[in-house]
mmCIF file of C-alpha atoms in Angstrom:
data_model
loop_
_atom_site.group_PDB
_atom_site.id
_atom_site.type_symbol
_atom_site.label_atom_id
_atom_site.label_comp_id
_atom_site.label_asym_id
_atom_site.label_seq_id
_atom_site.Cartn_x
_atom_site.Cartn_y
_atom_site.Cartn_z
ATOM 1 C CA UNK Y 1292 35.181 -1.353 -63.854
ATOM 2 C CA UNK Y 1293 31.761 -2.441 -62.622
ATOM 3 C CA UNK Y 1294 33.348 -3.628 -59.391
ATOM 4 C CA UNK Y 1295 35.001 -0.221 -58.826
ATOM 5 C CA UNK Y 1296 31.723 1.622 -59.419
ATOM 6 C CA UNK Y 1297 29.923 -0.756 -57.114
ATOM 7 C CA UNK Y 1298 32.574 -0.232 -54.425
ATOM 8 C CA UNK Y 1299 32.374 3.548 -54.768
ATOM 9 C CA UNK Y 1300 28.592 3.370 -54.538
ATOM 10 C CA UNK Y 1301 28.838 1.337 -51.362
ATOM 11 C CA UNK Y 1302 31.244 3.861 -49.825
ATOM 12 C CA UNK Y 1303 28.922 6.734 -50.756
ATOM 13 C CA UNK Y 1304 25.977 4.804 -49.310
ATOM 14 C CA UNK Y 1305 27.834 4.263 -46.051
ATOM 15 C CA UNK Y 1306 28.717 7.960 -45.829
ATOM 16 C CA UNK Y 1307 25.148 9.029 -46.559
ATOM 17 C CA UNK Y 1308 23.795 6.392 -44.169
ATOM 18 C CA UNK Y 1309 26.177 7.485 -41.408
ATOM 19 C CA UNK Y 1310 25.343 11.150 -41.907
ATOM 20 C CA UNK Y 1311 21.648 10.269 -41.949
ATOM 21 C CA UNK Y 1312 21.981 8.414 -38.655
ATOM 22 C CA UNK Y 1313 23.872 11.324 -37.144
ATOM 23 C CA UNK Y 1314 21.174 13.721 -38.314
ATOM 24 C CA UNK Y 1315 18.482 11.522 -36.812
ATOM 25 C CA UNK Y 1316 20.379 11.357 -33.504
ATOM 26 C CA UNK Y 1317 20.806 15.132 -33.438
ATOM 27 C CA UNK Y 1318 17.124 15.616 -34.202
ATOM 28 C CA UNK Y 1319 16.159 13.132 -31.479
ATOM 29 C CA UNK Y 1320 18.384 14.907 -28.968
ATOM 30 C CA UNK Y 1321 16.872 18.288 -29.856
ATOM 31 C CA UNK Y 1322 13.346 16.869 -29.747
ATOM 32 C CA UNK Y 1323 14.086 15.030 -26.515
ATOM 33 C CA UNK Y 1324 15.465 18.186 -24.902
ATOM 34 C CA UNK Y 1325 12.360 20.106 -25.908
ATOM 35 C CA UNK Y 1326 10.161 17.344 -24.524
ATOM 36 C CA UNK Y 1327 12.090 17.331 -21.239
ATOM 37 C CA UNK Y 1328 11.798 21.095 -21.020
ATOM 38 C CA UNK Y 1329 8.068 20.834 -21.662
ATOM 39 C CA UNK Y 1330 7.765 18.078 -19.046
ATOM 40 C CA UNK Y 1331 9.590 20.211 -16.499
ATOM 41 C CA UNK Y 1332 7.375 23.137 -17.428
ATOM 42 C CA UNK Y 1333 4.299 20.952 -16.973
ATOM 43 C CA UNK Y 1334 5.519 19.943 -13.524
ATOM 44 C CA UNK Y 1335 5.707 23.558 -12.356
ATOM 45 C CA UNK Y 1336 3.062 23.900 -9.676
ATOM 46 C CA UNK Y 1337 0.406 26.602 -9.799
ATOM 47 C CA UNK Y 1338 0.701 29.546 -7.415
ATOM 48 C CA UNK Y 1339 -2.808 29.190 -6.024
ATOM 49 C CA UNK Y 1340 -2.515 25.629 -4.699
ATOM 50 C CA UNK Y 1341 -3.270 24.830 -1.079
ATOM 51 C CA UNK Y 1342 -0.291 23.582 0.918
ATOM 52 C CA UNK Y 1343 -1.887 20.126 1.080
ATOM 53 C CA UNK Y 1344 -2.129 19.758 -2.702
ATOM 54 C CA UNK Y 1345 1.267 21.380 -3.271
ATOM 55 C CA UNK Y 1346 2.872 18.891 -0.891
ATOM 56 C CA UNK Y 1347 1.124 15.907 -2.456
ATOM 57 C CA UNK Y 1348 2.148 16.993 -5.971
ATOM 58 C CA UNK Y 1349 5.705 17.563 -4.780
ATOM 59 C CA UNK Y 1350 5.786 13.941 -3.625
ATOM 60 C CA UNK Y 1351 4.148 12.619 -6.805
ATOM 61 C CA UNK Y 1352 6.631 14.503 -9.005
ATOM 62 C CA UNK Y 1353 9.700 13.453 -7.043
ATOM 63 C CA UNK Y 1354 8.612 9.862 -6.418
ATOM 64 C CA UNK Y 1355 6.423 8.617 -9.311
ATOM 65 C CA UNK Y 1356 6.249 5.272 -7.501
ATOM 66 C CA UNK Y 1357 5.518 5.429 -3.786
ATOM 67 C CA UNK Y 1358 8.133 2.776 -2.981
ATOM 68 C CA UNK Y 1359 10.773 5.309 -4.114
ATOM 69 C CA UNK Y 1360 9.994 7.633 -1.184
ATOM 70 C CA UNK Y 1361 13.137 8.853 0.598
ATOM 71 C CA UNK Y 1362 15.211 7.637 -2.339
ATOM 72 C CA UNK Y 1363 14.557 3.948 -1.666
ATOM 73 C CA UNK Y 1364 16.163 1.938 -4.474
ATOM 74 C CA UNK Y 1365 13.992 -1.198 -4.423
ATOM 75 C CA UNK Y 1366 10.320 -1.781 -3.599
ATOM 76 C CA UNK Y 1367 9.934 -2.132 0.157
ATOM 77 C CA UNK Y 1368 7.054 -2.763 2.557
ATOM 78 C CA UNK Y 1369 7.843 0.019 4.989
ATOM 79 C CA UNK Y 1370 6.311 2.425 7.497
ATOM 80 C CA UNK Y 1371 7.795 5.476 5.715
ATOM 81 C CA UNK Y 1372 5.733 4.776 2.629
ATOM 82 C CA UNK Y 1373 2.611 4.036 4.645
ATOM 83 C CA UNK Y 1374 3.018 7.229 6.689
ATOM 84 C CA UNK Y 1375 3.038 9.282 3.490
ATOM 85 C CA UNK Y 1376 0.259 7.248 1.906
ATOM 86 C CA UNK Y 1377 -1.935 7.593 4.998
ATOM 87 C CA UNK Y 1378 -1.710 11.340 4.398
ATOM 88 C CA UNK Y 1379 -2.631 10.754 0.734
ATOM 89 C CA UNK Y 1380 -5.624 8.693 1.851
ATOM 90 C CA UNK Y 1381 -6.912 11.550 4.013
ATOM 91 C CA UNK Y 1382 -6.395 14.002 1.158
ATOM 92 C CA UNK Y 1383 -8.259 11.653 -1.192
ATOM 93 C CA UNK Y 1384 -11.151 11.419 1.251
ATOM 94 C CA UNK Y 1385 -11.302 15.223 1.350
ATOM 95 C CA UNK Y 1386 -10.906 15.954 -2.379
ATOM 96 C CA UNK Y 1387 -12.112 12.738 -4.042
ATOM 97 C CA UNK Y 1388 -9.227 13.203 -6.498
ATOM 98 C CA UNK Y 1389 -8.558 9.724 -7.881
ATOM 99 C CA UNK Y 1390 -4.854 10.291 -8.494
ATOM 100 C CA UNK Y 1391 -4.263 10.158 -4.742
ATOM 101 C CA UNK Y 1392 -6.142 6.880 -4.454
ATOM 102 C CA UNK Y 1393 -4.265 5.434 -7.438
ATOM 103 C CA UNK Y 1394 -0.902 6.312 -5.876
ATOM 104 C CA UNK Y 1395 -1.826 4.230 -2.825
ATOM 105 C CA UNK Y 1396 -3.187 1.343 -4.885
ATOM 106 C CA UNK Y 1397 -0.126 1.196 -7.147
ATOM 107 C CA UNK Y 1398 2.101 0.836 -4.080
ATOM 108 C CA UNK Y 1399 -0.042 -1.963 -2.655
ATOM 109 C CA UNK Y 1400 -0.118 -3.776 -5.993
ATOM 110 C CA UNK Y 1401 3.660 -3.442 -6.352
ATOM 111 C CA UNK Y 1402 4.203 -4.972 -2.907
ATOM 112 C CA UNK Y 1403 1.536 -7.719 -2.863
ATOM 113 C CA UNK Y 1404 1.847 -10.685 -5.214
ATOM 114 C CA UNK Y 1405 -0.955 -12.430 -7.099
ATOM 115 C CA UNK Y 1406 -1.451 -14.902 -4.240
ATOM 116 C CA UNK Y 1407 -1.940 -12.187 -1.646
ATOM 117 C CA UNK Y 1408 1.480 -12.289 0.011
ATOM 118 C CA UNK Y 1409 3.694 -9.326 0.898
ATOM 119 C CA UNK Y 1410 6.911 -9.504 -1.096
ATOM 120 C CA UNK Y 1411 9.995 -10.151 1.083
ATOM 121 C CA UNK Y 1412 7.926 -10.123 4.268
ATOM 122 C CA UNK Y 1413 9.238 -12.387 7.010
ATOM 123 C CA UNK Y 1414 6.893 -12.943 9.937
ATOM 124 C CA UNK Y 1415 9.792 -14.209 12.072
ATOM 125 C CA UNK Y 1416 11.330 -10.731 12.177
ATOM 126 C CA UNK Y 1417 8.328 -9.630 14.239
ATOM 127 C CA UNK Y 1418 8.993 -6.062 13.155
ATOM 128 C CA UNK Y 1419 6.049 -4.006 14.356
ATOM 129 C CA UNK Y 1420 6.795 -1.404 11.657
ATOM 130 C CA UNK Y 1421 5.496 -3.928 9.099
ATOM 131 C CA UNK Y 1422 1.989 -3.696 10.562
ATOM 132 C CA UNK Y 1423 1.621 -0.023 9.702
ATOM 133 C CA UNK Y 1424 1.134 -0.303 5.897
ATOM 134 C CA UNK Y 1425 -1.774 -2.651 6.587
ATOM 135 C CA UNK Y 1426 -3.898 0.411 7.459
ATOM 136 C CA UNK Y 1427 -3.964 1.314 3.771
ATOM 137 C CA UNK Y 1428 -5.603 -1.966 2.807
ATOM 138 C CA UNK Y 1429 -8.918 -1.547 4.630
ATOM 139 C CA UNK Y 1430 -10.121 1.172 2.276
ATOM 140 C CA UNK Y 1431 -8.549 -0.513 -0.763
ATOM 141 C CA UNK Y 1432 -10.420 -3.708 0.017
ATOM 142 C CA UNK Y 1433 -13.695 -1.868 0.638
ATOM 143 C CA UNK Y 1434 -13.422 -0.071 -2.716
ATOM 144 C CA UNK Y 1435 -12.126 -2.935 -4.887
ATOM 145 C CA UNK Y 1436 -13.130 -6.166 -3.081
ATOM 146 C CA UNK Y 1437 -9.727 -7.553 -4.145
ATOM 147 C CA UNK Y 1438 -9.199 -10.506 -1.804
ATOM 148 C CA UNK Y 1439 -5.418 -10.093 -1.903
ATOM 149 C CA UNK Y 1440 -5.798 -7.034 0.315
ATOM 150 C CA UNK Y 1441 -7.953 -8.889 2.816
ATOM 151 C CA UNK Y 1442 -5.451 -11.744 2.928
ATOM 152 C CA UNK Y 1443 -2.606 -9.366 3.802
ATOM 153 C CA UNK Y 1444 -4.745 -7.664 6.450
ATOM 154 C CA UNK Y 1445 -5.253 -11.094 7.997
ATOM 155 C CA UNK Y 1446 -1.526 -11.910 7.791
ATOM 156 C CA UNK Y 1447 -0.692 -8.766 9.729
ATOM 157 C CA UNK Y 1448 -3.335 -9.559 12.327
ATOM 158 C CA UNK Y 1449 -1.635 -12.950 12.711
ATOM 159 C CA UNK Y 1450 1.651 -11.158 13.342
ATOM 160 C CA UNK Y 1451 0.089 -9.218 16.201
ATOM 161 C CA UNK Y 1452 -1.445 -12.410 17.555
ATOM 162 C CA UNK Y 1453 2.010 -13.973 17.884
ATOM 163 C CA UNK Y 1454 4.152 -10.829 18.371
ATOM 164 C CA UNK Y 1455 6.554 -11.337 21.318
ATOM 165 C CA UNK Y 1456 5.620 -9.351 24.412
ATOM 166 C CA UNK Y 1457 7.219 -7.966 27.527
ATOM 167 C CA UNK Y 1458 6.389 -9.669 30.812
ATOM 168 C CA UNK Y 1459 3.597 -7.149 31.407
ATOM 169 C CA UNK Y 1460 2.081 -7.610 27.933
ATOM 170 C CA UNK Y 1461 3.592 -4.893 25.748
ATOM 171 C CA UNK Y 1462 4.494 -5.640 22.136
ATOM 172 C CA UNK Y 1463 8.225 -5.924 21.489
ATOM 173 C CA UNK Y 1464 9.284 -3.453 18.833
ATOM 174 C CA UNK Y 1465 11.189 -6.138 16.922
ATOM 175 C CA UNK Y 1466 12.437 -9.654 17.493
ATOM 176 C CA UNK Y 1467 15.976 -8.234 17.734
ATOM 177 C CA UNK Y 1468 14.945 -5.849 20.553
ATOM 178 C CA UNK Y 1469 13.787 -8.212 23.330
ATOM 179 C CA UNK Y 1470 11.650 -6.828 26.167
ATOM 180 C CA UNK Y 1471 11.542 -3.357 24.571
ATOM 181 C CA UNK Y 1472 8.562 -1.156 23.764
ATOM 182 C CA UNK Y 1473 9.343 1.821 21.523
ATOM 183 C CA UNK Y 1474 6.994 4.782 21.456
ATOM 184 C CA UNK Y 1475 6.657 4.752 17.655
ATOM 185 C CA UNK Y 1476 5.439 1.164 17.925
ATOM 186 C CA UNK Y 1477 2.136 2.499 19.250
ATOM 187 C CA UNK Y 1478 1.616 4.388 15.994
ATOM 188 C CA UNK Y 1479 2.768 1.417 13.916
ATOM 189 C CA UNK Y 1480 0.341 -1.084 15.419
ATOM 190 C CA UNK Y 1481 -2.573 0.334 17.382
ATOM 191 C CA UNK Y 1482 -4.617 2.164 14.697
ATOM 192 C CA UNK Y 1483 -4.457 -0.967 12.511
ATOM 193 C CA UNK Y 1484 -5.145 -3.262 15.474
ATOM 194 C CA UNK Y 1485 -8.168 -1.204 16.565
ATOM 195 C CA UNK Y 1486 -9.661 -0.950 13.097
ATOM 196 C CA UNK Y 1487 -9.238 -4.684 12.531
ATOM 197 C CA UNK Y 1488 -10.722 -5.835 15.824
ATOM 198 C CA UNK Y 1489 -13.738 -3.525 15.508
ATOM 199 C CA UNK Y 1490 -14.344 -4.409 11.849
ATOM 200 C CA UNK Y 1491 -13.734 -8.160 11.909
ATOM 201 C CA UNK Y 1492 -13.718 -9.366 15.542
ATOM 202 C CA UNK Y 1493 -16.552 -7.472 17.187
ATOM 203 C CA UNK Y 1494 -13.947 -5.565 19.232
ATOM 204 C CA UNK Y 1495 -12.533 -8.552 21.107
ATOM 205 C CA UNK Y 1496 -8.996 -7.057 21.292
ATOM 206 C CA UNK Y 1497 -9.968 -3.553 22.439
ATOM 207 C CA UNK Y 1498 -8.772 -4.261 25.979
ATOM 208 C CA UNK Y 1499 -5.393 -5.275 24.580
ATOM 209 C CA UNK Y 1500 -5.144 -2.062 22.551
ATOM 210 C CA UNK Y 1501 -5.878 -0.046 25.685
ATOM 211 C CA UNK Y 1502 -3.279 -2.101 27.565
ATOM 212 C CA UNK Y 1503 -0.529 -0.952 25.167
ATOM 213 C CA UNK Y 1504 -1.333 2.696 25.888
ATOM 214 C CA UNK Y 1505 -1.621 2.012 29.612
ATOM 215 C CA UNK Y 1506 1.900 0.573 29.625
ATOM 216 C CA UNK Y 1507 3.175 3.729 27.936
ATOM 217 C CA UNK Y 1508 1.469 5.848 30.579
ATOM 218 C CA UNK Y 1509 2.916 3.767 33.391
ATOM 219 C CA UNK Y 1510 6.446 3.350 32.081
ATOM 220 C CA UNK Y 1511 7.361 5.723 29.231
ATOM 221 C CA UNK Y 1512 5.772 8.956 30.471
ATOM 222 C CA UNK Y 1513 8.272 11.089 32.367
ATOM 223 C CA UNK Y 1514 6.912 11.969 35.805
ATOM 224 C CA UNK Y 1515 8.451 15.460 35.771
ATOM 225 C CA UNK Y 1516 7.445 16.737 32.316
ATOM 226 C CA UNK Y 1517 4.514 14.507 31.380
ATOM 227 C CA UNK Y 1518 6.219 13.853 28.033
ATOM 228 C CA UNK Y 1519 7.270 10.460 26.652
ATOM 229 C CA UNK Y 1520 10.658 8.805 26.287
ATOM 230 C CA UNK Y 1521 11.436 6.986 23.066
ATOM 231 C CA UNK Y 1522 11.687 3.504 24.558
ATOM 232 C CA UNK Y 1523 11.397 1.298 27.628
ATOM 233 C CA UNK Y 1524 13.190 -1.963 28.406
ATOM 234 C CA UNK Y 1525 11.137 -3.858 30.947
ATOM 235 C CA UNK Y 1526 14.121 -6.074 31.797
ATOM 236 C CA UNK Y 1527 16.347 -2.970 32.313
ATOM 237 C CA UNK Y 1528 19.231 -4.968 30.823
ATOM 238 C CA UNK Y 1529 20.115 -3.005 27.674
ATOM 239 C CA UNK Y 1530 22.902 -0.422 27.977
ATOM 240 C CA UNK Y 1531 20.720 2.614 27.260
ATOM 241 C CA UNK Y 1532 18.098 1.767 29.913
ATOM 242 C CA UNK Y 1533 17.763 3.738 33.125
ATOM 243 C CA UNK Y 1534 18.598 1.162 35.835
ATOM 244 C CA UNK Y 1535 15.590 2.224 37.919
ATOM 245 C CA UNK Y 1536 12.893 2.908 35.315
ATOM 246 C CA UNK Y 1537 14.120 1.082 32.198
ATOM 247 C CA UNK Y 1538 13.498 4.141 30.000
ATOM 248 C CA UNK Y 1539 15.845 5.489 27.345
ATOM 249 C CA UNK Y 1540 17.587 8.785 28.254
ATOM 250 C CA UNK Y 1541 15.987 11.314 25.903
ATOM 251 C CA UNK Y 1542 12.599 12.902 25.282
ATOM 252 C CA UNK Y 1543 12.621 13.113 21.492
ATOM 253 C CA UNK Y 1544 10.253 15.446 19.665
ATOM 254 C CA UNK Y 1545 9.265 12.983 16.962
ATOM 255 C CA UNK Y 1546 8.615 10.368 19.654
ATOM 256 C CA UNK Y 1547 6.005 12.680 21.150
ATOM 257 C CA UNK Y 1548 4.557 13.156 17.670
ATOM 258 C CA UNK Y 1549 4.320 9.407 17.080
ATOM 259 C CA UNK Y 1550 2.486 8.948 20.374
ATOM 260 C CA UNK Y 1551 -0.003 11.769 19.820
ATOM 261 C CA UNK Y 1552 -0.769 10.540 16.294
ATOM 262 C CA UNK Y 1553 -1.191 7.008 17.634
ATOM 263 C CA UNK Y 1554 -3.852 8.288 20.026
ATOM 264 C CA UNK Y 1555 -5.839 10.435 17.568
ATOM 265 C CA UNK Y 1556 -5.796 7.737 14.882
ATOM 266 C CA UNK Y 1557 -6.677 4.910 17.269
ATOM 267 C CA UNK Y 1558 -9.597 6.969 18.572
ATOM 268 C CA UNK Y 1559 -10.908 7.134 14.988
ATOM 269 C CA UNK Y 1560 -12.016 3.511 15.407
ATOM 270 C CA UNK Y 1561 -12.310 3.023 19.165
ATOM 271 C CA UNK Y 1562 -16.002 2.793 20.154
ATOM 272 C CA UNK Y 1563 -17.189 5.632 22.380
ATOM 273 C CA UNK Y 1564 -19.262 3.152 24.364
ATOM 274 C CA UNK Y 1565 -16.163 1.231 25.447
ATOM 275 C CA UNK Y 1566 -15.012 2.212 28.975
ATOM 276 C CA UNK Y 1567 -11.419 2.604 27.734
ATOM 277 C CA UNK Y 1568 -12.463 5.307 25.279
ATOM 278 C CA UNK Y 1569 -12.538 8.061 27.903
ATOM 279 C CA UNK Y 1570 -9.226 6.806 29.299
ATOM 280 C CA UNK Y 1571 -7.537 7.167 25.900
ATOM 281 C CA UNK Y 1572 -9.055 10.632 25.460
ATOM 282 C CA UNK Y 1573 -7.632 11.469 28.882
ATOM 283 C CA UNK Y 1574 -4.149 10.361 27.787
ATOM 284 C CA UNK Y 1575 -4.404 12.631 24.732
ATOM 285 C CA UNK Y 1576 -5.478 15.593 26.860
ATOM 286 C CA UNK Y 1577 -2.633 14.962 29.271
ATOM 287 C CA UNK Y 1578 0.136 14.884 26.645
ATOM 288 C CA UNK Y 1579 -1.410 17.797 24.723
ATOM 289 C CA UNK Y 1580 -1.472 19.986 27.820
ATOM 290 C CA UNK Y 1581 2.090 19.073 28.712
ATOM 291 C CA UNK Y 1582 3.556 19.462 25.218
ATOM 292 C CA UNK Y 1583 2.306 23.069 25.052
ATOM 293 C CA UNK Y 1584 4.550 23.892 28.007
ATOM 294 C CA UNK Y 1585 7.594 23.063 25.886
ATOM 295 C CA UNK Y 1586 6.819 24.793 22.603
ATOM 296 C CA UNK Y 1587 9.004 27.696 21.563
ATOM 297 C CA UNK Y 1588 7.669 31.233 21.816
ATOM 298 C CA UNK Y 1589 6.859 31.048 18.111
ATOM 299 C CA UNK Y 1590 4.926 27.790 18.578
ATOM 300 C CA UNK Y 1591 7.281 25.002 17.446
ATOM 301 C CA UNK Y 1592 9.120 22.157 19.167
ATOM 302 C CA UNK Y 1593 12.751 21.186 19.704
ATOM 303 C CA UNK Y 1594 14.556 17.973 18.805
ATOM 304 C CA UNK Y 1595 15.222 17.301 22.507
ATOM 305 C CA UNK Y 1596 11.875 18.690 23.538
ATOM 306 C CA UNK Y 1597 12.261 19.271 27.247
ATOM 307 C CA UNK Y 1598 15.723 20.891 27.052
ATOM 308 C CA UNK Y 1599 15.587 23.776 24.539
ATOM 309 C CA UNK Y 1600 18.577 25.390 26.258
ATOM 310 C CA UNK Y 1601 21.000 22.588 25.303
ATOM 311 C CA UNK Y 1602 23.852 23.628 23.025
ATOM 312 C CA UNK Y 1603 23.076 22.954 19.354
ATOM 313 C CA UNK Y 1604 19.526 21.797 20.127
ATOM 314 C CA UNK Y 1605 17.276 22.826 17.248
ATOM 315 C CA UNK Y 1606 13.654 23.360 16.257
ATOM 316 C CA UNK Y 1607 12.663 20.193 14.404
ATOM 317 C CA UNK Y 1608 10.090 20.102 11.625
ATOM 318 C CA UNK Y 1609 8.653 16.571 11.638
ATOM 319 C CA UNK Y 1610 7.832 16.600 15.346
ATOM 320 C CA UNK Y 1611 6.304 20.062 15.091
ATOM 321 C CA UNK Y 1612 4.073 19.003 12.181
ATOM 322 C CA UNK Y 1613 3.010 15.782 13.927
ATOM 323 C CA UNK Y 1614 2.033 17.690 17.052
ATOM 324 C CA UNK Y 1615 0.181 20.362 15.036
ATOM 325 C CA UNK Y 1616 -1.783 17.652 13.190
ATOM 326 C CA UNK Y 1617 -2.661 15.844 16.417
ATOM 327 C CA UNK Y 1618 -3.846 19.019 18.159
ATOM 328 C CA UNK Y 1619 -5.948 20.062 15.155
ATOM 329 C CA UNK Y 1620 -7.503 16.656 14.680
ATOM 330 C CA UNK Y 1621 -8.061 16.189 18.404
ATOM 331 C CA UNK Y 1622 -9.977 19.470 18.528
ATOM 332 C CA UNK Y 1623 -11.973 18.723 15.371
ATOM 333 C CA UNK Y 1624 -12.997 15.319 16.720
ATOM 334 C CA UNK Y 1625 -13.943 16.688 20.127
ATOM 335 C CA UNK Y 1626 -11.216 14.822 22.019
ATOM 336 C CA UNK Y 1627 -9.601 18.157 22.889
ATOM 337 C CA UNK Y 1628 -11.055 21.579 23.673
ATOM 338 C CA UNK Y 1629 -11.680 23.832 20.676
ATOM 339 C CA UNK Y 1630 -8.883 26.266 21.612
ATOM 340 C CA UNK Y 1631 -6.331 23.616 20.609
ATOM 341 C CA UNK Y 1632 -7.413 24.184 17.004
ATOM 342 C CA UNK Y 1633 -6.425 27.851 17.239
ATOM 343 C CA UNK Y 1634 -3.080 26.882 18.731
ATOM 344 C CA UNK Y 1635 -2.533 24.408 15.880
ATOM 345 C CA UNK Y 1636 -3.407 27.045 13.272
ATOM 346 C CA UNK Y 1637 -0.962 29.550 14.739
ATOM 347 C CA UNK Y 1638 1.805 26.949 14.964
ATOM 348 C CA UNK Y 1639 1.094 25.871 11.377
ATOM 349 C CA UNK Y 1640 1.602 29.427 10.133
ATOM 350 C CA UNK Y 1641 4.867 29.636 12.062
ATOM 351 C CA UNK Y 1642 5.906 26.252 10.672
ATOM 352 C CA UNK Y 1643 5.535 27.557 7.116
ATOM 353 C CA UNK Y 1644 7.643 30.643 7.886
ATOM 354 C CA UNK Y 1645 10.308 28.660 9.737
ATOM 355 C CA UNK Y 1646 10.703 25.508 7.662
ATOM 356 C CA UNK Y 1647 8.952 25.739 4.277
ATOM 357 C CA UNK Y 1648 10.271 27.170 1.030
ATOM 358 C CA UNK Y 1649 9.154 26.796 -2.560
ATOM 359 C CA UNK Y 1650 11.575 25.274 -5.050
ATOM 360 C CA UNK Y 1651 12.052 26.587 -8.580
ATOM 361 C CA UNK Y 1652 9.015 24.658 -9.854
ATOM 362 C CA UNK Y 1653 6.894 25.629 -6.890
ATOM 363 C CA UNK Y 1654 7.477 22.367 -5.037
ATOM 364 C CA UNK Y 1655 7.548 22.203 -1.246
ATOM 365 C CA UNK Y 1656 10.943 22.076 0.480
ATOM 366 C CA UNK Y 1657 10.822 21.390 4.237
ATOM 367 C CA UNK Y 1658 14.026 21.899 6.213
ATOM 368 C CA UNK Y 1659 15.356 20.680 9.577
ATOM 369 C CA UNK Y 1660 14.036 17.127 9.493
ATOM 370 C CA UNK Y 1661 15.765 14.941 12.058
ATOM 371 C CA UNK Y 1662 17.399 11.899 10.510
ATOM 372 C CA UNK Y 1663 16.155 8.521 11.719
ATOM 373 C CA UNK Y 1664 17.476 7.759 15.171
ATOM 374 C CA UNK Y 1665 17.311 4.544 17.139
ATOM 375 C CA UNK Y 1666 18.613 2.652 20.136
ATOM 376 C CA UNK Y 1667 20.982 -0.265 20.623
ATOM 377 C CA UNK Y 1668 22.199 -2.182 17.594
ATOM 378 C CA UNK Y 1669 25.719 -2.221 16.175
ATOM 379 C CA UNK Y 1670 27.389 0.196 16.475
ATOM 380 C CA UNK Y 1671 25.600 0.782 19.760
ATOM 381 C CA UNK Y 1672 23.277 3.806 19.885
ATOM 382 C CA UNK Y 1673 23.152 5.081 23.456
ATOM 383 C CA UNK Y 1674 20.188 7.445 23.037
ATOM 384 C CA UNK Y 1675 21.748 10.356 24.933
ATOM 385 C CA UNK Y 1676 20.626 13.961 24.438
ATOM 386 C CA UNK Y 1677 23.874 14.570 22.546
ATOM 387 C CA UNK Y 1678 23.184 11.655 20.185
ATOM 388 C CA UNK Y 1679 19.834 13.161 19.170
ATOM 389 C CA UNK Y 1680 21.191 16.685 18.823
ATOM 390 C CA UNK Y 1681 24.056 15.510 16.613
ATOM 391 C CA UNK Y 1682 21.745 13.616 14.257
ATOM 392 C CA UNK Y 1683 22.068 15.186 10.833
ATOM 393 C CA UNK Y 1684 19.094 17.112 9.534
ATOM 394 C CA UNK Y 1685 17.753 16.715 6.015
ATOM 395 C CA UNK Y 1686 15.288 18.394 3.701
ATOM 396 C CA UNK Y 1687 12.026 16.709 2.702
ATOM 397 C CA UNK Y 1688 12.428 13.417 4.563
ATOM 398 C CA UNK Y 1689 9.195 11.459 4.680
ATOM 399 C CA UNK Y 1690 8.161 12.112 8.315
ATOM 400 C CA UNK Y 1691 8.081 15.873 7.719
ATOM 401 C CA UNK Y 1692 6.431 15.706 4.281
ATOM 402 C CA UNK Y 1693 3.763 13.329 5.575
ATOM 403 C CA UNK Y 1694 3.077 15.210 8.800
ATOM 404 C CA UNK Y 1695 2.929 18.563 6.980
ATOM 405 C CA UNK Y 1696 0.491 17.059 4.462
ATOM 406 C CA UNK Y 1697 -1.614 15.649 7.304
ATOM 407 C CA UNK Y 1698 -1.689 18.944 9.192
ATOM 408 C CA UNK Y 1699 -2.408 20.993 6.056
ATOM 409 C CA UNK Y 1700 -5.271 18.667 5.104
ATOM 410 C CA UNK Y 1701 -6.689 18.739 8.634
ATOM 411 C CA UNK Y 1702 -6.499 22.542 8.795
ATOM 412 C CA UNK Y 1703 -7.763 22.958 5.225
ATOM 413 C CA UNK Y 1704 -4.620 24.905 4.330
#
């Protein structure tokens, strides 16, 4: 009899226990849903934010860790992250809001181990894109005195010291692209290279920095338009190269943006007393004057910049924002005449109307961002006008978010 009662009690206990667990689960689900709703409510952005802050908060909300930018699945030392974080650095310098600084620092600390080595970095790849994130470490080191940052800065300087070069002295873009200079490589390397040599080497490499830009002027600038091609093969051997000039076939809007940003950010550190300083300012004035000839009536730029009439060619957001930022900064710094600032402001306003919408939580959504395009490789990318025009566009890819943040910060918008 006692056994039966005990068994019944156990059954009742199990039923009560199961029902209790179910109740707890239901309560947790309800509570969790309310918390999620509150979190989403908290993430709704205020109506009175400047575009710069709205863009930065959009990025912070979507990518809590900077290595996640563009949906990256694993931590990666990459120029996309550093492009965005460079914009965060400029916003931090303007606002002194520590959350922007912390976002940069968390990325660096995720990517640099306790011994001061970049995780999964292989010097032998000689990928010039890997130099770009090094720009973030100068300020981090100055503020924290963490020697890991200085060690990485030195590692990247070593890469440039041994980076393969074309016969005339230009940095190869990567080990796998022999004899080739790519226009974005100027942005990836020269601002870092200039800052390093001025800060730590008494400017000994300034002539070499100027040489990289001189090679662009001599070989990548189109004689007819004054705009730049994406790449140049000094050997003229690769399939995409013009047999006479060695240039790739297309003048790509974002390529122009990379080059203009390379100039304005290199000039941040290039001493005015150096004879090459005026030469670099001259290059910036030349490309700025020429790029204005190819803007749309509304003040924006096309994917294939010099051929707006091509079928399916489109106004492209990242290139437009990069150019706007470069014109505004160039004018503010005195490299360009003051009227370029007014042009930048007008184009910025058009950019917002053309490309920018607010999502349901007030976040920034930027349309018509060209997907990443390249040359060579497998399958072979021929770099024709058609190849660039057919590249799929996306919303909120990093080049557009970063360049819009840069231009908004520069214009105090």
